PDB file of C-alpha atoms in Angstrom:
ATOM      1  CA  UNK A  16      37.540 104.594 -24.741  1.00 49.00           C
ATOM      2  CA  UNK A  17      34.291 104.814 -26.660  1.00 46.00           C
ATOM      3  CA  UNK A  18      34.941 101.699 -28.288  1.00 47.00           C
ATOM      4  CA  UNK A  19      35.710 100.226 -24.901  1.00 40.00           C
ATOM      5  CA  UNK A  20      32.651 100.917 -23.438  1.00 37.00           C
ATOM      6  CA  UNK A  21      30.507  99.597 -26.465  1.00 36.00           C
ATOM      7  CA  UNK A  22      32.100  96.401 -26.083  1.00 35.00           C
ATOM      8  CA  UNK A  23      31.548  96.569 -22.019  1.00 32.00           C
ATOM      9  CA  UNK A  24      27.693  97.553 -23.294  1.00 33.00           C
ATOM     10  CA  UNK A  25      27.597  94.912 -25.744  1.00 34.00           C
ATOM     11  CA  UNK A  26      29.310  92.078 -23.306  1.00 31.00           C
ATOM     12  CA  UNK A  27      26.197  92.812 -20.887  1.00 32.00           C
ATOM     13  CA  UNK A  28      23.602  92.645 -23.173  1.00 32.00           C
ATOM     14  CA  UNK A  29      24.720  89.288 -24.274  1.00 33.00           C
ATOM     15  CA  UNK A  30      25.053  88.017 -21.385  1.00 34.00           C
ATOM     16  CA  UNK A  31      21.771  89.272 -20.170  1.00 35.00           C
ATOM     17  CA  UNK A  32      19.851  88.994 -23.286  1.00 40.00           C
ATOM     18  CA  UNK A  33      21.319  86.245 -25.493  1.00 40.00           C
ATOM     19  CA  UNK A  34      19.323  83.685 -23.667  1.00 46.00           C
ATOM     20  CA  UNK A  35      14.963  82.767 -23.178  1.00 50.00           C
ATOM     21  CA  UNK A  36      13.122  80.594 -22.151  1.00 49.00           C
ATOM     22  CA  UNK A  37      10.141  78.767 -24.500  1.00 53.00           C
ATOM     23  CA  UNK A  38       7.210  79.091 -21.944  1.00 60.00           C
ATOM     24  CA  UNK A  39       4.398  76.694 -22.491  1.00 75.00           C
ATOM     25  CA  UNK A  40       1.768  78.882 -21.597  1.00 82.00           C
ATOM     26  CA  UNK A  41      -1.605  77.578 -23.159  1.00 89.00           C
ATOM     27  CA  UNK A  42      -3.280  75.056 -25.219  1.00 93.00           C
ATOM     28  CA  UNK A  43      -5.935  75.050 -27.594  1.00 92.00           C
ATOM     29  CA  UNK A  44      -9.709  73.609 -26.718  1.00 92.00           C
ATOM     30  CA  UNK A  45     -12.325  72.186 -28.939  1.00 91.00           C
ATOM     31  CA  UNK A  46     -15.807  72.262 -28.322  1.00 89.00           C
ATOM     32  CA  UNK A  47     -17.415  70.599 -31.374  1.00 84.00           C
ATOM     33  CA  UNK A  48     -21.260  69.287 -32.009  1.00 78.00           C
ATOM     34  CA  UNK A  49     -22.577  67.887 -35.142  1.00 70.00           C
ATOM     35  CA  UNK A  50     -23.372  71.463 -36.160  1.00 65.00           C
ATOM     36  CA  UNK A  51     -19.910  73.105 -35.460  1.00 69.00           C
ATOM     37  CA  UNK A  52     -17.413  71.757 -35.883  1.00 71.00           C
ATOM     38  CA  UNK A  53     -13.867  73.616 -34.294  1.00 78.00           C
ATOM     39  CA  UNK A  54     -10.772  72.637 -36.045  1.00 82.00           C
ATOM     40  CA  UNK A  55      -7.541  74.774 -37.157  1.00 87.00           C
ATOM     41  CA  UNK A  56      -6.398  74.375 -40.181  1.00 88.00           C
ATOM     42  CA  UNK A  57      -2.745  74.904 -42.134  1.00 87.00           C
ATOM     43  CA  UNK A  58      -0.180  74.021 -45.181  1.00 87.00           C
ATOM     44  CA  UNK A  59       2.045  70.947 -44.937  1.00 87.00           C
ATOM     45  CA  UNK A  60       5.583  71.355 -45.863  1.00 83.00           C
ATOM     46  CA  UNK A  61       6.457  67.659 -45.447  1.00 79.00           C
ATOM     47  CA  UNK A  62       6.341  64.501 -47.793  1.00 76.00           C
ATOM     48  CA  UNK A  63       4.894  61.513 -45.917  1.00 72.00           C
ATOM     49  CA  UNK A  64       6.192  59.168 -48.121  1.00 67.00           C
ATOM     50  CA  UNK A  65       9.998  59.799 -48.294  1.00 67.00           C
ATOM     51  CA  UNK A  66      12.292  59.061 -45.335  1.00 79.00           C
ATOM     52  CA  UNK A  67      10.175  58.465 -42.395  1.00 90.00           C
ATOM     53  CA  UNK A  68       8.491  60.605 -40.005  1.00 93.00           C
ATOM     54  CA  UNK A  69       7.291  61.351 -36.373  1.00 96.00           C
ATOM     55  CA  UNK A  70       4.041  63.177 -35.059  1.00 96.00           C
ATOM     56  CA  UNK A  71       3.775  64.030 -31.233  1.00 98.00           C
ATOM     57  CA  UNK A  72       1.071  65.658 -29.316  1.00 97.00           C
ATOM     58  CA  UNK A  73      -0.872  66.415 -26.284  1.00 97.00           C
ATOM     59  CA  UNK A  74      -4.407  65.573 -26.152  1.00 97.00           C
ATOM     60  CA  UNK A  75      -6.841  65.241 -23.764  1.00 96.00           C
ATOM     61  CA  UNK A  76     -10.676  64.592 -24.397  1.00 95.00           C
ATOM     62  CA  UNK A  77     -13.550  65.555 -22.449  1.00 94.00           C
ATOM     63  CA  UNK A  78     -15.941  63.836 -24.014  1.00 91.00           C
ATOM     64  CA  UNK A  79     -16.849  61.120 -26.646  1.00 90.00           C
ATOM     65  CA  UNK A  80     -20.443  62.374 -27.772  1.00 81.00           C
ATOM     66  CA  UNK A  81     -22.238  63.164 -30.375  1.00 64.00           C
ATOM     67  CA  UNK A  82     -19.613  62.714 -33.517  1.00 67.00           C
ATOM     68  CA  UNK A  83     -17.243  62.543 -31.406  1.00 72.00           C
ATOM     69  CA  UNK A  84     -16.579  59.222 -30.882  1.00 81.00           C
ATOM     70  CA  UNK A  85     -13.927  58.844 -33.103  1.00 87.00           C
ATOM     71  CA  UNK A  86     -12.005  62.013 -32.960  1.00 90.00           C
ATOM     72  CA  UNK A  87      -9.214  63.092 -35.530  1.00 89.00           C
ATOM     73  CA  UNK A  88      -6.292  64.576 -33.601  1.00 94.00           C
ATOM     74  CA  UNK A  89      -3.956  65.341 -36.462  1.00 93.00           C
ATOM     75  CA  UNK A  90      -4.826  64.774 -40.077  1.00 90.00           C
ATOM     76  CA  UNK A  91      -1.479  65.506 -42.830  1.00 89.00           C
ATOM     77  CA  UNK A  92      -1.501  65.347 -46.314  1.00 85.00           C
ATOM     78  CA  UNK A  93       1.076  65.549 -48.759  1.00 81.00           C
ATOM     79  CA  UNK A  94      -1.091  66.020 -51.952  1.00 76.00           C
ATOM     80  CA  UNK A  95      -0.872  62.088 -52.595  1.00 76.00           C
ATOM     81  CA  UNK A  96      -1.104  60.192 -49.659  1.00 80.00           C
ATOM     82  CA  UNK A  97      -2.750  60.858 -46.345  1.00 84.00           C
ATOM     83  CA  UNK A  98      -1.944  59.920 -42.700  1.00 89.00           C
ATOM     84  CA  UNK A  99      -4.144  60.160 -39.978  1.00 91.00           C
ATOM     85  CA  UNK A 100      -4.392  59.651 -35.798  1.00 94.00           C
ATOM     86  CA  UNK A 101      -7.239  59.413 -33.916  1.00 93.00           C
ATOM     87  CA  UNK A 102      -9.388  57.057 -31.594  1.00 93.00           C
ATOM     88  CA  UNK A 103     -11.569  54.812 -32.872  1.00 89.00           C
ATOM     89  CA  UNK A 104     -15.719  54.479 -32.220  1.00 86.00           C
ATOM     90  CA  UNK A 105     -15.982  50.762 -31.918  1.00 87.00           C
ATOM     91  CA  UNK A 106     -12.289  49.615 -31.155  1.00 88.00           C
ATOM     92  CA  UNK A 107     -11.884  52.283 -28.618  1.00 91.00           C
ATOM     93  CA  UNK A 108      -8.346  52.867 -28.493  1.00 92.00           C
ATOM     94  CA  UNK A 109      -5.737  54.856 -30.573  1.00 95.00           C
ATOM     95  CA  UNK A 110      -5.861  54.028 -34.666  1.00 93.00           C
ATOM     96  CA  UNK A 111      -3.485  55.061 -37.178  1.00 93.00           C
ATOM     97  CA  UNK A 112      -4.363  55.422 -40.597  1.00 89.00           C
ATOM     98  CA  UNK A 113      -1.813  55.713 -43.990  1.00 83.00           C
ATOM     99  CA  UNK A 114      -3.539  55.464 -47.420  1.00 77.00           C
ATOM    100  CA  UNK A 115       0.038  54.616 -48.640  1.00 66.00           C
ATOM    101  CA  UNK A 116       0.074  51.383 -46.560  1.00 62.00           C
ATOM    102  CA  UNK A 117      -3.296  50.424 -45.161  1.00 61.00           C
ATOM    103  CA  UNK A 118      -5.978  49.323 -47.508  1.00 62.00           C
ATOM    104  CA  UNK A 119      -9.094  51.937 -48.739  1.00 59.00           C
ATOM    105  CA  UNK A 120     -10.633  51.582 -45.429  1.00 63.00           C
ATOM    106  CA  UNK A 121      -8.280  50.427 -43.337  1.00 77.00           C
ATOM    107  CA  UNK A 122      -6.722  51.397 -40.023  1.00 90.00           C
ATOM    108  CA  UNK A 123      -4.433  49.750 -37.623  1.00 91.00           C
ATOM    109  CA  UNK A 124      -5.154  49.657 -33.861  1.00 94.00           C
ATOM    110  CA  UNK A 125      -2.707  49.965 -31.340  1.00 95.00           C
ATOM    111  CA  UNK A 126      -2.661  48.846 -27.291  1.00 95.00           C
ATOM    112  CA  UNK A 127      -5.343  47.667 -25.537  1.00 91.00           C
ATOM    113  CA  UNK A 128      -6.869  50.481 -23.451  1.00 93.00           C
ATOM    114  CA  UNK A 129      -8.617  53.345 -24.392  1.00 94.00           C
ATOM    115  CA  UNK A 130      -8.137  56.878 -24.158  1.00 95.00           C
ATOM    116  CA  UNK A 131     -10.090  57.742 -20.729  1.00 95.00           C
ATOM    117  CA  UNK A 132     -11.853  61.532 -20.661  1.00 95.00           C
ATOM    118  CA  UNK A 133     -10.362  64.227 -18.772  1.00 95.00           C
ATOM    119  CA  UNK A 134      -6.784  62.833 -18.571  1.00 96.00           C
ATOM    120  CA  UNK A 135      -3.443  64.201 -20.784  1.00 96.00           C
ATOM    121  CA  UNK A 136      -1.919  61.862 -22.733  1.00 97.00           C
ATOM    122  CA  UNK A 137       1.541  62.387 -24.896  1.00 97.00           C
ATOM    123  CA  UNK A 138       0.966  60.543 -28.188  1.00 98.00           C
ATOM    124  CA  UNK A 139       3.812  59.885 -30.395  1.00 98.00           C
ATOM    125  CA  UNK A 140       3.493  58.079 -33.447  1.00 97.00           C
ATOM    126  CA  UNK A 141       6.834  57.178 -35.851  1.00 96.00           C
ATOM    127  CA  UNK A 142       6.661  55.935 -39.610  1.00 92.00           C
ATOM    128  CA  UNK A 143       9.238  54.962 -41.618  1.00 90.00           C
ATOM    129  CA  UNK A 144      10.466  55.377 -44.628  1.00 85.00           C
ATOM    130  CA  UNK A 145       8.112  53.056 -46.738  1.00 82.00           C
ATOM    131  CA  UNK A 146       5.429  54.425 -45.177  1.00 81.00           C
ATOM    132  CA  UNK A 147       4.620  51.758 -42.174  1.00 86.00           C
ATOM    133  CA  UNK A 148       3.902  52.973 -38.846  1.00 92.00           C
ATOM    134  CA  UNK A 149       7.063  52.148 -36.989  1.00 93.00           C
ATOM    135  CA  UNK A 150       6.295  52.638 -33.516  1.00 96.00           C
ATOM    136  CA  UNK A 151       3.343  54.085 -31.073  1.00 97.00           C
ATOM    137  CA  UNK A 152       4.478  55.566 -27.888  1.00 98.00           C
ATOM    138  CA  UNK A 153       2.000  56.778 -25.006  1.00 98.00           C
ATOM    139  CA  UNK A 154       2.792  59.046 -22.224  1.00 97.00           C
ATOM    140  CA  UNK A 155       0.454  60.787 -19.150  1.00 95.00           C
ATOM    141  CA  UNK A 156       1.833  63.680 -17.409  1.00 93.00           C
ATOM    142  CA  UNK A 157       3.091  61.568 -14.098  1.00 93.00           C
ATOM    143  CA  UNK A 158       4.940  59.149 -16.527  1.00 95.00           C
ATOM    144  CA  UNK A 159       8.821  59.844 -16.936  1.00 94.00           C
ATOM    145  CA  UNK A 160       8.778  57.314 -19.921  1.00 96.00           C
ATOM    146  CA  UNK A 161       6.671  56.477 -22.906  1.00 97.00           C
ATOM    147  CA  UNK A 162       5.169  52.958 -23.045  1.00 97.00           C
ATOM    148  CA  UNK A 163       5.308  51.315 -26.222  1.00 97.00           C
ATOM    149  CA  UNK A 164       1.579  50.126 -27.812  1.00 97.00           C
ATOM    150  CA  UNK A 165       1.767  46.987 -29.854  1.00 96.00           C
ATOM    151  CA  UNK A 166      -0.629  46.327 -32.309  1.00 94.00           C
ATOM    152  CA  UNK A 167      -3.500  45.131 -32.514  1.00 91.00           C
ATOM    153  CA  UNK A 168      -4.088  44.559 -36.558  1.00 89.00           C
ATOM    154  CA  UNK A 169      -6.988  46.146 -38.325  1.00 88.00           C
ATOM    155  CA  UNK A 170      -8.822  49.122 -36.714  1.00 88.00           C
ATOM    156  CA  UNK A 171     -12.055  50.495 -37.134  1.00 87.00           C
ATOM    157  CA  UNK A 172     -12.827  51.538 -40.871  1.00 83.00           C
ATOM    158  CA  UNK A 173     -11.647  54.734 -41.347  1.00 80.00           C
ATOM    159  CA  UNK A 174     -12.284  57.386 -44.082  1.00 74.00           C
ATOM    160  CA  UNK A 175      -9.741  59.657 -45.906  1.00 70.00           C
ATOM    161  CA  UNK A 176     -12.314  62.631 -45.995  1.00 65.00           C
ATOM    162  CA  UNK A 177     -10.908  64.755 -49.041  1.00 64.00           C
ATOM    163  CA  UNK A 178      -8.255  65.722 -48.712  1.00 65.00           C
ATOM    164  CA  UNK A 179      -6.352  69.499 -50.346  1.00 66.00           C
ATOM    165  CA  UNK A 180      -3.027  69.027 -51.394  1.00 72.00           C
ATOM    166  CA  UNK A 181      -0.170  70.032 -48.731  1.00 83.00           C
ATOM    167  CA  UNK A 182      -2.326  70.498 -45.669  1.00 87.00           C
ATOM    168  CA  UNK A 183      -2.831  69.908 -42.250  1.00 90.00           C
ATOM    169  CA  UNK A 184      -5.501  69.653 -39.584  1.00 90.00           C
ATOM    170  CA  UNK A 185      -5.620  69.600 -36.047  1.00 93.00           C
ATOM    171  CA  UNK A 186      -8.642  68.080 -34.030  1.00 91.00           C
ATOM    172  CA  UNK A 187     -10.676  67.384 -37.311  1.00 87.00           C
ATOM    173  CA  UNK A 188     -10.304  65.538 -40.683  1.00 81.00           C
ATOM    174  CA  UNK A 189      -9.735  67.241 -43.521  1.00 76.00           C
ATOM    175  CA  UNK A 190     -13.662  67.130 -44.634  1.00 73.00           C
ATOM    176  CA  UNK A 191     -14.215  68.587 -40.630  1.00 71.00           C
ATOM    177  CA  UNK A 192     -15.925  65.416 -39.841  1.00 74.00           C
ATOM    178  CA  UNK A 193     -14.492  63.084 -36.699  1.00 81.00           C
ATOM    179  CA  UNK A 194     -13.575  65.885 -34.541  1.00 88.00           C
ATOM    180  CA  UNK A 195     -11.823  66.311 -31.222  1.00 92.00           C
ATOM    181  CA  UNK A 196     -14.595  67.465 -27.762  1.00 93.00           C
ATOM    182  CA  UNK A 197     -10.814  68.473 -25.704  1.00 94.00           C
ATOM    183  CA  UNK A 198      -7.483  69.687 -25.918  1.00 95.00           C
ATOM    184  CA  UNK A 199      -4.474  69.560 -27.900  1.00 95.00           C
ATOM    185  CA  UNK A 200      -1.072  71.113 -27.068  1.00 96.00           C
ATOM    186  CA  UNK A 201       2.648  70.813 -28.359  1.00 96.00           C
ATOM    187  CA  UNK A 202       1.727  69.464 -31.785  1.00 97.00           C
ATOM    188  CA  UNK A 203       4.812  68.270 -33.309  1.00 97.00           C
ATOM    189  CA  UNK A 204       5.644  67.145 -37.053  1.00 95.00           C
ATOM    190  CA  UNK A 205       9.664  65.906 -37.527  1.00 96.00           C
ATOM    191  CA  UNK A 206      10.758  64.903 -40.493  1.00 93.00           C
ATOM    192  CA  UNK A 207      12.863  62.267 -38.692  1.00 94.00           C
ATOM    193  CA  UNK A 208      11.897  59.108 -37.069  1.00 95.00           C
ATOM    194  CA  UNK A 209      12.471  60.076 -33.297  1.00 96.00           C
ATOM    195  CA  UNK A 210      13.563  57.388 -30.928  1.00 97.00           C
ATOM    196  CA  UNK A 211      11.954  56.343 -26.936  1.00 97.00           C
ATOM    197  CA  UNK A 212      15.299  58.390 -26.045  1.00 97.00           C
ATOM    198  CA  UNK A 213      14.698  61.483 -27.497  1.00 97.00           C
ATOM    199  CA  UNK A 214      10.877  61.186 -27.271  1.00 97.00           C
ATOM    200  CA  UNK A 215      11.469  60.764 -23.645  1.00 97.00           C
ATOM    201  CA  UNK A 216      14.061  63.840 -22.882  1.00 95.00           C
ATOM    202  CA  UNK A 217      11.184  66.101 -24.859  1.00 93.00           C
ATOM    203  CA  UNK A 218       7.773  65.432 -24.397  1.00 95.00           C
ATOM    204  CA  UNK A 219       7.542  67.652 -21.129  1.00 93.00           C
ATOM    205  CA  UNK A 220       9.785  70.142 -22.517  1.00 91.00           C
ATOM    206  CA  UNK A 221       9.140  73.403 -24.133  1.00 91.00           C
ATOM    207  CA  UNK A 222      11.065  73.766 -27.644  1.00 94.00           C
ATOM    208  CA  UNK A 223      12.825  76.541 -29.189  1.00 94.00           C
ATOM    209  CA  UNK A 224      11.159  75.587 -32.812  1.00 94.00           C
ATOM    210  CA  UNK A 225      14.598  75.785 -34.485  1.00 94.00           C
ATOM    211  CA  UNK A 226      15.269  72.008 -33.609  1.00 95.00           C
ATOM    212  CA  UNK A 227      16.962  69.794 -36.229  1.00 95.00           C
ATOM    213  CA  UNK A 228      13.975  68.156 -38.102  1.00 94.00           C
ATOM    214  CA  UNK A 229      11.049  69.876 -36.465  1.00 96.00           C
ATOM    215  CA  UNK A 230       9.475  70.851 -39.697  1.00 94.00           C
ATOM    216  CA  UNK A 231       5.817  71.341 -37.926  1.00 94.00           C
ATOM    217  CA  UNK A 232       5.704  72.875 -33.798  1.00 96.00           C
ATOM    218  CA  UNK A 233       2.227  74.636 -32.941  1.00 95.00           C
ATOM    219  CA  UNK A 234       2.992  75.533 -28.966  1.00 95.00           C
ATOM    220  CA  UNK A 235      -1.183  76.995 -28.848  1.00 95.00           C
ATOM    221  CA  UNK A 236       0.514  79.793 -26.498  1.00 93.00           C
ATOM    222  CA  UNK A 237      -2.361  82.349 -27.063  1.00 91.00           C
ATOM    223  CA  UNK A 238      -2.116  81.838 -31.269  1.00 93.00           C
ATOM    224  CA  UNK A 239      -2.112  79.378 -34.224  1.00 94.00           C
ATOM    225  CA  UNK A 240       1.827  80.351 -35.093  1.00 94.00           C
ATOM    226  CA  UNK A 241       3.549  77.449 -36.422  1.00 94.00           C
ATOM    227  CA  UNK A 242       7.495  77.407 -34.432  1.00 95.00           C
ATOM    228  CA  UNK A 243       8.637  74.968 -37.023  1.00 95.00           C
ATOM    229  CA  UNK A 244      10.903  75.924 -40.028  1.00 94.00           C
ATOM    230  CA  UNK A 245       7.757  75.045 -41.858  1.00 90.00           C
ATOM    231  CA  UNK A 246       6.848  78.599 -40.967  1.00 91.00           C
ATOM    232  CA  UNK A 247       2.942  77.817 -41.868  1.00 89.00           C
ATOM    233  CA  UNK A 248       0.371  78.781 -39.636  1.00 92.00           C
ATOM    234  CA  UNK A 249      -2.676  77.404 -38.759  1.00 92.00           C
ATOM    235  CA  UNK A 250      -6.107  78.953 -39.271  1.00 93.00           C
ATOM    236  CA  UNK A 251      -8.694  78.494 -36.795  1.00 92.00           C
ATOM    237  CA  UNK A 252     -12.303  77.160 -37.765  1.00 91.00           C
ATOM    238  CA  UNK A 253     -15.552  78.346 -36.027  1.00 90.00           C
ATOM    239  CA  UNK A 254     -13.478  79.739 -33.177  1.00 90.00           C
ATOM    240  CA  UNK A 255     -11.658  77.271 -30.866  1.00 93.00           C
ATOM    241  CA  UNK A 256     -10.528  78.408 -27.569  1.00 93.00           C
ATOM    242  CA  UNK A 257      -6.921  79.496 -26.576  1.00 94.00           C
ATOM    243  CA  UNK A 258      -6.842  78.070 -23.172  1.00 93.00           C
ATOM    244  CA  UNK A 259      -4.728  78.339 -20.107  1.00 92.00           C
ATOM    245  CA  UNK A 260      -5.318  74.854 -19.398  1.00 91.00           C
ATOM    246  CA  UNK A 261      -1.517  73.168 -19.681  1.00 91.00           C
ATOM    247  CA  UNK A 262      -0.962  68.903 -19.227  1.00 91.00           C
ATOM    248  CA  UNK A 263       2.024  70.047 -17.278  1.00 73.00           C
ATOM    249  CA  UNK A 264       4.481  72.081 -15.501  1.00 61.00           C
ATOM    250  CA  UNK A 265       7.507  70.472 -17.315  1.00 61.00           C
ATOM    251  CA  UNK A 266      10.813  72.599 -18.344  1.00 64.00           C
ATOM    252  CA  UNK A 267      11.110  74.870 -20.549  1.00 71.00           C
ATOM    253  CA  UNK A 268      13.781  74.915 -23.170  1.00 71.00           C
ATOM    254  CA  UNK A 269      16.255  77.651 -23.453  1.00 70.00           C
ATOM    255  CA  UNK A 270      16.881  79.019 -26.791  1.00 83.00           C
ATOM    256  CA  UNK A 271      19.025  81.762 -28.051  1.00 62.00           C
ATOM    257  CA  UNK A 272      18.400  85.358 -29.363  1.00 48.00           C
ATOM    258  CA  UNK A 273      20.543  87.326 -31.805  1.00 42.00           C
ATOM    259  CA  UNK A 274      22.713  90.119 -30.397  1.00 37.00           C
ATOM    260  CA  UNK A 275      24.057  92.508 -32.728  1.00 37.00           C
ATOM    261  CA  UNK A 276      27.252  94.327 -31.572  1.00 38.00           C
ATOM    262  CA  UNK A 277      28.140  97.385 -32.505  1.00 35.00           C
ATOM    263  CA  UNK A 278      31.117  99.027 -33.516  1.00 42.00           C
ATOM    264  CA  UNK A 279      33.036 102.562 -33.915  1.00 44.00           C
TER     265      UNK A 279
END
């Protein structure tokens, strides 16, 4: 009988508690000048050079003043090449830039419109596995699909800053120059080359973190935590703000929890 009504005990509690939700709650905000400059900062765990990649994030910018112009949204490096997305000053739209590919001062542009202040956009950006930038996708929060951005050849020239070995930065280059006046939530680093289909059934979903491939996942929900199996947090620089401020409702993914049974 005591064994029966463990089990019983144990049957309700995984029913009840074997499931969550991933609640998008928050986002983080960046309010730089050209003497303080907000970024957070963290470890990657990735090579950018092996078998293709995909970063995804939202962003949206309030403003493009001061140094500004040309904001850094996220900056990787592996310890030997560098890859960067941002906006570019004098072709204003979104720029990639791969030291592995593009030449010393390179960048590529990509569509024809620029980024306009105070609206969400979903960026996705997919490289393969020689290092080209595969595909551009671009998303706002009333869109149920990303549009593809051709490109437009050479971008603005674009710096590498210095970069550390292994690192990351988010709304900022690595020498905390080019930063980000906005928002940026749902940062997402996959070691896979994600497709329009997958891209599509995601970007205005909350993840779990223990997705296959999702090496990188800073949700902004009140901390720096990186969800990823990367497991490496960020580290926020002259105190960004944890907003409230969300692109979207969306749907939130549901995930599961352990439940340990026990027996007698």
């Amino acid at each position: 009988m005591k064994r029966l009504i463990i089990l019983i005990l144990a049957l309700i509690v995984s029913l009840s508690g074997s499931l969550a939700l991933a609640l998008n709650t928050g986002s983080v905000q960046f309010v730089s000048t050209d003497v303080t400059v907000e970024s957070a900062n963290g470890t990657n765990n990735m090579s950018i050079t092996s078998s293709g990649f995909t970063v995804e994030f939202w962003v949206q910018v309030d403003n493009y003043n001061n140094n500004g112009a040309n904001p850094r949204f996220v900056h990787i490096s592996d310890g030997t090449n560098n890859f960067q997305i941002l906006r570019g000053a004098t072709a204003a739209r979104i720029h990639t830039k791969h030291t592995q590919t593009d030449a010393a001062n390179d960048s590529i542009k990509w569509g024809a419109a620029d980024l306009a202040t105070g609206t969400w956009y979903h960026i996705a950006v997919v490289v393969n596995g020689s290092g080209a930038v595969a595909s551009v996708w671009q998303a706002i929060t009333s869109d149920s699909t990303h549009t593809s951005l051709s490109s437009g050849g050479a971008g603005d020239a674009v710096g590498t800053g210095s970069p550390a070995a292994n690192s990351i930065w988010v709304g900022t280059r690595s020498d905390d120059a080019a930063y980000l006046n906005g928002f940026m939530d749902e940062v997402r680093v996959w070691n896979t080359q994600r497709t329009q289909a997958e891209l599509d059934a995601n970007f205005k979903t909350t993840l779990c973190g223990t997705e296959a491939g999702l090496v990188h996942y800073y949700k902004f929900n009140n901390d720096y935590v990186d969800a990823g199996s990367g497991k490496n947090n960020l580290t926020a620089v002259n105190s960004p703000t944890l907003s409230a401020t969300v692109p979207q409702a969306g749907t939130d993914a549901v995930c599961a929890k352990k439940v340990i049974i026990f027996e007698q």
